[in-house]
PDB file of C-alpha atoms in Angstrom:
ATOM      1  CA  UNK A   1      21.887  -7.163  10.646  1.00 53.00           C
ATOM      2  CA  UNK A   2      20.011 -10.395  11.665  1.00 63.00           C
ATOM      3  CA  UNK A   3      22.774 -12.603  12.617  1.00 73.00           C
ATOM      4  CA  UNK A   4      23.704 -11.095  15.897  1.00 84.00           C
ATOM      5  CA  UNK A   5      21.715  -9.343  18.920  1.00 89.00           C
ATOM      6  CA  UNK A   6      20.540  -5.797  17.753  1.00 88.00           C
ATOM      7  CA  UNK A   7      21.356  -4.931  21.609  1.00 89.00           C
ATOM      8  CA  UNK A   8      25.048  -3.268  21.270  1.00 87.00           C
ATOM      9  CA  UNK A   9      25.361  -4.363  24.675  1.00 88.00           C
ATOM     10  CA  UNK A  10      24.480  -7.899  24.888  1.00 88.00           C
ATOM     11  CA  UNK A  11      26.616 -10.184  27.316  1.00 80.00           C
ATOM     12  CA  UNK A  12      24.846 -13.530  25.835  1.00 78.00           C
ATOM     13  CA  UNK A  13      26.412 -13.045  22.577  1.00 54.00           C
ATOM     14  CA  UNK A  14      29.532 -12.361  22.989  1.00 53.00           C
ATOM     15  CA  UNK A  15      29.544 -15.561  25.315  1.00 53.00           C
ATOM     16  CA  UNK A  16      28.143 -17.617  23.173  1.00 60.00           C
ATOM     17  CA  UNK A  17      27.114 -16.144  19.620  1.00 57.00           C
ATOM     18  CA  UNK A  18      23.017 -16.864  19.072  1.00 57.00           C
ATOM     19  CA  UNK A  19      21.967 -18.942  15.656  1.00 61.00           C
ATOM     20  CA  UNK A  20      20.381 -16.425  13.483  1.00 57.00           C
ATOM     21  CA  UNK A  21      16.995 -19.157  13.927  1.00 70.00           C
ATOM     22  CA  UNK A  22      17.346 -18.276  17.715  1.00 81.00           C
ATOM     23  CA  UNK A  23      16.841 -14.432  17.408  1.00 90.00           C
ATOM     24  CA  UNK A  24      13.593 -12.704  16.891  1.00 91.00           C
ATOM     25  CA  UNK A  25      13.454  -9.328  15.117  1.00 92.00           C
ATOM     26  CA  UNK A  26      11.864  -5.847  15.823  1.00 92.00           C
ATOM     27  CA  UNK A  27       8.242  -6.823  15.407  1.00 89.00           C
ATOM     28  CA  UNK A  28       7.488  -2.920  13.937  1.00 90.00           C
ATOM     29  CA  UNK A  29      10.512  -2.443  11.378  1.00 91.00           C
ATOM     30  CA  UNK A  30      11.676  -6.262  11.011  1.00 88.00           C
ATOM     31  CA  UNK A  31      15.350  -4.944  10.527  1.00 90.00           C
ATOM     32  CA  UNK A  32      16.733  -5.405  13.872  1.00 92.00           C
ATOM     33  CA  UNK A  33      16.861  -9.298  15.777  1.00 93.00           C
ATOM     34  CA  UNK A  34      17.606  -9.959  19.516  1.00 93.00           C
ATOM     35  CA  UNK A  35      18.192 -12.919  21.371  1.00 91.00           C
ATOM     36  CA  UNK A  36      15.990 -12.135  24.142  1.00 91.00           C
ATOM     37  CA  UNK A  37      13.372  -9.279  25.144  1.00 92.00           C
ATOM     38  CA  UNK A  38      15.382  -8.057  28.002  1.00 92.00           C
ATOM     39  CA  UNK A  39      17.868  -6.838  24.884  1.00 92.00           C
ATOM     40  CA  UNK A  40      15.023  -5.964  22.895  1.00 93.00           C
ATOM     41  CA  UNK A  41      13.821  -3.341  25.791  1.00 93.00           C
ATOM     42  CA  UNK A  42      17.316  -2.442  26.696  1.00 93.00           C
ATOM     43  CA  UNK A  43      17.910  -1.330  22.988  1.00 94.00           C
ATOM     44  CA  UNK A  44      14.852   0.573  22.579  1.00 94.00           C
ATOM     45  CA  UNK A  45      15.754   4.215  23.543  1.00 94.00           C
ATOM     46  CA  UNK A  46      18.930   3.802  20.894  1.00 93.00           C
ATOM     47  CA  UNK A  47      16.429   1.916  18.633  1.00 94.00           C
ATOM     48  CA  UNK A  48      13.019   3.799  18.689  1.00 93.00           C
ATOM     49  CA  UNK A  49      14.281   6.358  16.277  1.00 92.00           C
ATOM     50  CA  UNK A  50      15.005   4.264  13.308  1.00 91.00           C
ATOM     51  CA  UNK A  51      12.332   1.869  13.895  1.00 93.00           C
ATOM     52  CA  UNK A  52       9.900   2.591  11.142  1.00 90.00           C
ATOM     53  CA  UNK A  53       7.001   0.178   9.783  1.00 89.00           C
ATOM     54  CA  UNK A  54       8.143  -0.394   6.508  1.00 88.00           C
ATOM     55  CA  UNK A  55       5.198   1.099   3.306  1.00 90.00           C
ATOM     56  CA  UNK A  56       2.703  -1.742   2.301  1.00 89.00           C
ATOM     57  CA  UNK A  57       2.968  -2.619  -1.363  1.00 92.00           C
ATOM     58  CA  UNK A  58      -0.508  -2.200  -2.747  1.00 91.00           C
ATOM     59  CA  UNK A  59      -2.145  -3.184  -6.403  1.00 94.00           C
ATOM     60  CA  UNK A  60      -5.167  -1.633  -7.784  1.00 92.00           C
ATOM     61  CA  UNK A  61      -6.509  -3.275 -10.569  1.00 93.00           C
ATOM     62  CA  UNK A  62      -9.370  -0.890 -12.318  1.00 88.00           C
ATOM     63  CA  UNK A  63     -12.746  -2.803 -13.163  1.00 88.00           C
ATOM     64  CA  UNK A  64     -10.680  -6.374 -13.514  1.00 90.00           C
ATOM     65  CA  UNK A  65     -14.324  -7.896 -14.798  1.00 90.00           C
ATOM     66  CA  UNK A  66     -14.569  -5.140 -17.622  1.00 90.00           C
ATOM     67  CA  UNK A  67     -11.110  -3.401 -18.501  1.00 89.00           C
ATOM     68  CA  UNK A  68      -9.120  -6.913 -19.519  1.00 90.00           C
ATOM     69  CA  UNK A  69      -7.151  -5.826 -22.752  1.00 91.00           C
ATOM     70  CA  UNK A  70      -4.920  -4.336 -21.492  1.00 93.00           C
ATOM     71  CA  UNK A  71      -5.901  -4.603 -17.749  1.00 93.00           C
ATOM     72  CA  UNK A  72      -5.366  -1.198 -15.832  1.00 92.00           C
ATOM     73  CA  UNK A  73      -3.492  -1.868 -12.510  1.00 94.00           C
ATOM     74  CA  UNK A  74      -1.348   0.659 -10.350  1.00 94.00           C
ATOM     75  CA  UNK A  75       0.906  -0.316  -7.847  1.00 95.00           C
ATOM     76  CA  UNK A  76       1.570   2.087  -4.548  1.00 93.00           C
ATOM     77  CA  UNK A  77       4.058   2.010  -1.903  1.00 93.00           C
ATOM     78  CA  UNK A  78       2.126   3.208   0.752  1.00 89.00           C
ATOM     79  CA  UNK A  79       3.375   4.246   3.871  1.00 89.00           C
ATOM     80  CA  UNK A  80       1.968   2.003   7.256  1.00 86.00           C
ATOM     81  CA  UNK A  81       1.081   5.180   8.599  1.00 87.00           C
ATOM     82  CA  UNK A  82      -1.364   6.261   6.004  1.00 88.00           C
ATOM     83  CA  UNK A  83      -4.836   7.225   6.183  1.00 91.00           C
ATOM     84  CA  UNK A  84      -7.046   6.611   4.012  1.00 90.00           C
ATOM     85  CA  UNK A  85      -7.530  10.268   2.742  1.00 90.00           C
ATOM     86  CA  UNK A  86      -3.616  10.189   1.876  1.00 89.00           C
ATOM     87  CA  UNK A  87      -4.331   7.045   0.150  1.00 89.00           C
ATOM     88  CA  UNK A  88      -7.048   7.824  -2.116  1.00 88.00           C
ATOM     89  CA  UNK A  89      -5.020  11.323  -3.171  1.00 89.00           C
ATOM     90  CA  UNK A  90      -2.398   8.905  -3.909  1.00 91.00           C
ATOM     91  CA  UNK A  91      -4.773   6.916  -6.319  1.00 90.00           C
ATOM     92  CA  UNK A  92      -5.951   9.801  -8.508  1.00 90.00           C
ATOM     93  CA  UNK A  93      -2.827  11.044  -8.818  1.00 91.00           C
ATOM     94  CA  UNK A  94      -1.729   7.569 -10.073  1.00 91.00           C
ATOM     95  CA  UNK A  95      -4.320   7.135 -11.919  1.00 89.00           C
ATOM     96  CA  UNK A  96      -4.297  10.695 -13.755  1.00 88.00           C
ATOM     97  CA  UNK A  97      -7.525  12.017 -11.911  1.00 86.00           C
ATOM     98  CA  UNK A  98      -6.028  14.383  -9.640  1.00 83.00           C
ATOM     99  CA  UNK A  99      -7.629  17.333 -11.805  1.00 83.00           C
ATOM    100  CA  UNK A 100     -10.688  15.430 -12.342  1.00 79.00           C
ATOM    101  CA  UNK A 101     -13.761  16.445 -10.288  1.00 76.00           C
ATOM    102  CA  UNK A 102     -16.080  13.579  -8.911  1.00 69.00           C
ATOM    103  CA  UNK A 103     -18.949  14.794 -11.438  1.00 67.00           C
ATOM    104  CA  UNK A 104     -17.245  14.735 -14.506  1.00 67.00           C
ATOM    105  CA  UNK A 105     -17.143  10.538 -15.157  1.00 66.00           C
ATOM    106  CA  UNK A 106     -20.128   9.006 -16.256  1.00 70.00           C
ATOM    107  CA  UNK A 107     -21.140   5.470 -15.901  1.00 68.00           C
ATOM    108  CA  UNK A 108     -21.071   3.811 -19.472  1.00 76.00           C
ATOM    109  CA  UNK A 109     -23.378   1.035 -20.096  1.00 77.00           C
ATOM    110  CA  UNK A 110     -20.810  -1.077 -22.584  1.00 77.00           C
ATOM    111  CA  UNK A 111     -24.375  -2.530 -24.448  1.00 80.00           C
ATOM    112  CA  UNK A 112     -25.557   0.960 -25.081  1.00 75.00           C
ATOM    113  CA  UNK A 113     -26.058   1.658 -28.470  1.00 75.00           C
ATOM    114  CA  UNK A 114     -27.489   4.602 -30.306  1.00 72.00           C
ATOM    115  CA  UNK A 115     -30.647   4.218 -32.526  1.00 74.00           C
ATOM    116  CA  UNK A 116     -30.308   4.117 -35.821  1.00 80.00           C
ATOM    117  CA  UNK A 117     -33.565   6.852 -36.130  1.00 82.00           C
ATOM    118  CA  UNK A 118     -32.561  10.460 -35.497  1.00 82.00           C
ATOM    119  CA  UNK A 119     -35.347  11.317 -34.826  1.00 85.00           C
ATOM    120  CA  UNK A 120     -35.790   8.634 -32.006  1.00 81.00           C
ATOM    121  CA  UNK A 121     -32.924  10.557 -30.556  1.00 78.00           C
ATOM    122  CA  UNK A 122     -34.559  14.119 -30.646  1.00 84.00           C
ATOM    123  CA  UNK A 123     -37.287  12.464 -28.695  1.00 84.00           C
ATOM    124  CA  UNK A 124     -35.515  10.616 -26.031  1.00 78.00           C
ATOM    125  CA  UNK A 125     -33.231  14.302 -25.316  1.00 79.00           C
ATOM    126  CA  UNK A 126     -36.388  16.104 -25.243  1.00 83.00           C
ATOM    127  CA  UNK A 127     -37.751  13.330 -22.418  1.00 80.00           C
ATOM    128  CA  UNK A 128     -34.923  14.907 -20.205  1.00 71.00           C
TER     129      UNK A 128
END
C-alpha cells in the first residue's frame, strides 16, 4: 500500500500519519512507500525478498516500413532481469520461428519479378 510507511515499525506515522505525496516508494519494485530512508533501510531485511523489478512491456513491430496491411507487432512481458539471449528466444517463439534455422529465410526483393522468357530463366540458374 502507498498511503502509509512500508516500515511496520514506523514511530512518525503513527504520530502523525504522512500524505501519500510525502512518501517515496521502493525505487526497485515501486510497490512499497516510506516516509523517510531511515524506514526504508530499517524495512529492508523484511522487504528484500518481495522486492522484485517489475517485467518491461516491450513491442516489436516486424519491418513497420514494408509489412503495413496488417502490420505484424508482438508484445512481450519481459522480465528486468533478462538477457538478451532469453529475450531473443522469447521473440522466435512469439513470432513462430523457434523451429526455424537462421538459413532458411531469404531476403525478398518486393520489385523482383520473373521474366517473362523461360529461357532467360534457364540462363540466369545456370549463371549460379
Amino acid at each position: 500500500s502507498t498511503d502509509k510507511c512500508g516500515n511496520a515499525v514506523c514511530t512518525t506515522s503513527s504520530a502523525s500519519p504522512p500524505d501519500s505525496n510525502s512518501l517515496r516508494l521502493c525505487s526497485r519494485c515501486r510497490r512499497v512507500a516510506y516516509c523517510s530512508l531511515e524506514c526504508q533501510s530499517a524495512a529492508w531485511p523484511s522487504h528484500k525478498r518481495a522486492c522484485v523489478r517489475p517485467n518491461y512491456i516491450v513491442k516489436f513491430h516486424l519491418a513497420p516500413g514494408q509489412i503495413t496491411n496488417p502490420p505484424v507487432t508482438r508484445t512481450l512481458s519481459c522480465p528486468a532481469h533478462a538477457v538478451f539471449y532469453v529475450l531473443h528466444l522469447a521473440l522466435q517463439t512469439a513470432f513462430g520461428w523457434a523451429t526455424t534455422h537462421s538459413f532458411d529465410f531469404a531476403v525478398v526483393d518486393p520489385d523482383y519479378r520473373e521474366p517473362d522468357d523461360i529461357m532467360e530463366i534457364i540462363n540466369r540458374r545456370k549463371a549460379m
